[in-house]
C-alpha positions as semicolon CSV with decimal commas, in nm:
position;residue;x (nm);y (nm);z (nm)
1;X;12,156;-19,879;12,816
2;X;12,039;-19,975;13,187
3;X;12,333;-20,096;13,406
4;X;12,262;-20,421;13,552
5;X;12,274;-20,446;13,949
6;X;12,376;-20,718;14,178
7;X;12,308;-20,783;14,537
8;X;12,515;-21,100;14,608
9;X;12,451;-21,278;14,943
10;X;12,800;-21,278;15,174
11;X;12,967;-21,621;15,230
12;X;13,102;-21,778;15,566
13;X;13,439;-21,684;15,454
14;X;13,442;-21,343;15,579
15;X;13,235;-21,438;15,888
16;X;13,449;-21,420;16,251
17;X;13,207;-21,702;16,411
18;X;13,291;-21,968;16,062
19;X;13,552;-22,194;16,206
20;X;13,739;-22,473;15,985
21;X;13,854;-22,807;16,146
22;X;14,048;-23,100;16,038
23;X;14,300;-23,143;15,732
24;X;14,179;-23,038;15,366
25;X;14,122;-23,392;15,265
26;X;13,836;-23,425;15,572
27;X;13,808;-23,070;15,691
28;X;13,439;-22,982;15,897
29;X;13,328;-22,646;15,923
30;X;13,111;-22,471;16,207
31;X;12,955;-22,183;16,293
32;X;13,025;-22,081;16,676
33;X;12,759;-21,762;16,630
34;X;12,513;-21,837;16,810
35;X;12,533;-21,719;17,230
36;X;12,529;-21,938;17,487
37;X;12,524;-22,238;17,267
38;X;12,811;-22,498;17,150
39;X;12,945;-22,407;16,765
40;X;12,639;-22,523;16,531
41;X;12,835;-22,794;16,223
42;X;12,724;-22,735;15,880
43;X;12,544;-23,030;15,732
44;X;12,608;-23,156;15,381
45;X;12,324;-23,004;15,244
46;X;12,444;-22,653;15,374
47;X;12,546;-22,450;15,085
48;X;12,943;-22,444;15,054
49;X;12,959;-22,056;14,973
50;X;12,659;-21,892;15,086
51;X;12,522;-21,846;15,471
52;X;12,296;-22,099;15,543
53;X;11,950;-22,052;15,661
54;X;11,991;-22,098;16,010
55;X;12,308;-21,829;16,023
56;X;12,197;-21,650;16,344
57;X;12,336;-21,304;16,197
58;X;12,026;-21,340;15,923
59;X;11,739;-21,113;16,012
60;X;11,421;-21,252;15,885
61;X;11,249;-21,087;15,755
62;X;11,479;-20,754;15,605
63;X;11,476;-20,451;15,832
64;X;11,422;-20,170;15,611
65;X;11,543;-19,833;15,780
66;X;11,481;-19,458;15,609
67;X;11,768;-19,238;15,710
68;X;11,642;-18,870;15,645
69;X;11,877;-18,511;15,673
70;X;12,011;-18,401;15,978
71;X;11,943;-18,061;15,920
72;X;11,869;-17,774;15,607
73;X;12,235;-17,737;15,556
74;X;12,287;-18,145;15,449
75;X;11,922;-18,127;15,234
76;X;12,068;-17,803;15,030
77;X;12,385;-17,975;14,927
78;X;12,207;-18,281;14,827
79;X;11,946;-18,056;14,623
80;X;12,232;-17,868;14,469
81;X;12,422;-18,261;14,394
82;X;12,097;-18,351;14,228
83;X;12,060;-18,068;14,022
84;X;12,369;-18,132;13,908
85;X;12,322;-18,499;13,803
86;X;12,019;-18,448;13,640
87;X;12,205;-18,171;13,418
88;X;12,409;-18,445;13,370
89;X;12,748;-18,291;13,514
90;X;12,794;-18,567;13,754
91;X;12,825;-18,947;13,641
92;X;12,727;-19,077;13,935
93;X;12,532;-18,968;14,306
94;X;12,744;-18,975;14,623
95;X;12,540;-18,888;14,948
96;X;12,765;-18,832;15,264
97;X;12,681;-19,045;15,546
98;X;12,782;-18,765;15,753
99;X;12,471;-18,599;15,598
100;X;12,195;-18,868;15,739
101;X;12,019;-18,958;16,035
102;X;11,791;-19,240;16,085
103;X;11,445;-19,124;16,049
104;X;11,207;-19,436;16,048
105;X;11,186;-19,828;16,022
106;X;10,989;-19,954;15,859
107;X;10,837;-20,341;15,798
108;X;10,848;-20,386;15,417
109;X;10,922;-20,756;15,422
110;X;11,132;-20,745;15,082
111;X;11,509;-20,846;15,034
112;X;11,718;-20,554;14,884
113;X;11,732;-20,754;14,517
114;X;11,303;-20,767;14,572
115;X;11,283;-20,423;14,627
116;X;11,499;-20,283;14,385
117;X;11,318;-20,510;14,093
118;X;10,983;-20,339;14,236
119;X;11,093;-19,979;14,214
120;X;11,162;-20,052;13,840
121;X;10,813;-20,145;13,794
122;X;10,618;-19,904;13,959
123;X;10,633;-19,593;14,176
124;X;10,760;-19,606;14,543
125;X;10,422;-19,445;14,672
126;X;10,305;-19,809;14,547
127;X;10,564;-20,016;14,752
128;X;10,629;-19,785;15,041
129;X;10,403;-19,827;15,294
130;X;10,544;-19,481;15,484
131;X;10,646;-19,139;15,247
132;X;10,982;-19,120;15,143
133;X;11,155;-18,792;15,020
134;X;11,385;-18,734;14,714
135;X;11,751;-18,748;14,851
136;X;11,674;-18,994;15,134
137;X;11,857;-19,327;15,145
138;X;11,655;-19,673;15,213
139;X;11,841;-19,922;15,424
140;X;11,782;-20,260;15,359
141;X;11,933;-20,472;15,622
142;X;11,947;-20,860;15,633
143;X;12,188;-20,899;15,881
144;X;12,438;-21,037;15,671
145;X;12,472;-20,700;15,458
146;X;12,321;-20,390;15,428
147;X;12,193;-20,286;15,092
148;X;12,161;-19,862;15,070
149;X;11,920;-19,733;14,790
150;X;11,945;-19,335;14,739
151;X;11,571;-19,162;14,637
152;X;11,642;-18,971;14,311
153;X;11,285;-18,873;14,243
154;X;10,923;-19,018;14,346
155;X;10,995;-19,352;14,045
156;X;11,405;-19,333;14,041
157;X;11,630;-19,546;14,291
158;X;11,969;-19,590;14,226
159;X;12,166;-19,835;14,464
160;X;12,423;-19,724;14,613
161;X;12,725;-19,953;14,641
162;X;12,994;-19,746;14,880
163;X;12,732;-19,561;15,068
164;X;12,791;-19,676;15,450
165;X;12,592;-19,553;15,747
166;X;12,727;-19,486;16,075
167;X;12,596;-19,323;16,322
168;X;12,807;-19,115;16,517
């Protein structure tokens, strides 16, 4: 049994720039993003959950970003960690960020849901247009969210959903 993956698109909620005026009754909301311009209002046919469009934090198209090891130390433990998951002694793969550097960017022009339905289908040799090595993590950044895929094996990605990269 396959576990099914989600990569939901963030709302204005969460966003510091969304701004909410007026009572609840007639309430307008605006989006006060965007530099050296007035707060942009959201028109009616703006969605009411998702980021519109037009959000200026959206990166079109995704960035994709290969973050490789920082040194023979950080690619030993992650051989050992996937020895150990294929044996089948570990449920689940948790890379350290600590482990990673950015090695390349690359222009893939995919969304993080697009390129995770292509890896199921065929070989990453096939979708990436630069070589990628088992234990290395794909960043797929839209500005809104960044979506972290760890290599398993030349056909195997597995998302990773607390994986966050920062560089130190």
């Amino acid at each position: 049994m396959s576990k099914k993956y989600t990569f939901p698109v963030p709302g204005c909620g969460q966003c510091p720039h969304h701004q909410r005026v007026g009572s609840a009754l007639c309430e307008t909301r605006y989006c006060a993003g965007f530099k050296r311009r007035k707060p942009k209002r959201f028109g009616k046919a703006d969605p009411a959950s998702k980021a519109p469009k037009w959000c200026p934090r959206r990166i079109t198209p995704p960035v994709c970003r290969v973050h490789g090891f920082k040194d023979e130390q950080s690619a030993y433990m992650d051989l050992l960690r996937r020895a150990e998951y294929h044996a089948g002694q570990l449920e689940t793969i948790s890379p350290l960020s600590s482990h990673y550097a950015p090695r390349t960017e690359i222009p893939l022009g995919m969304t993080a849901k697009q390129f995770f339905d292509a890896s199921q289908e065929k070989p990453l040799f096939r979708i990436m247009p630069k070589e990628v090595h088992d234990g290395e993590i794909i960043e797929i950044d839209d500005g809104l969210q960044p979506y972290y895929f760890y290599i398993l094996d030349y056909a195997t990605v597995i998302p990773l959903p607390y994986f966050r990269f920062s560089p130190v």
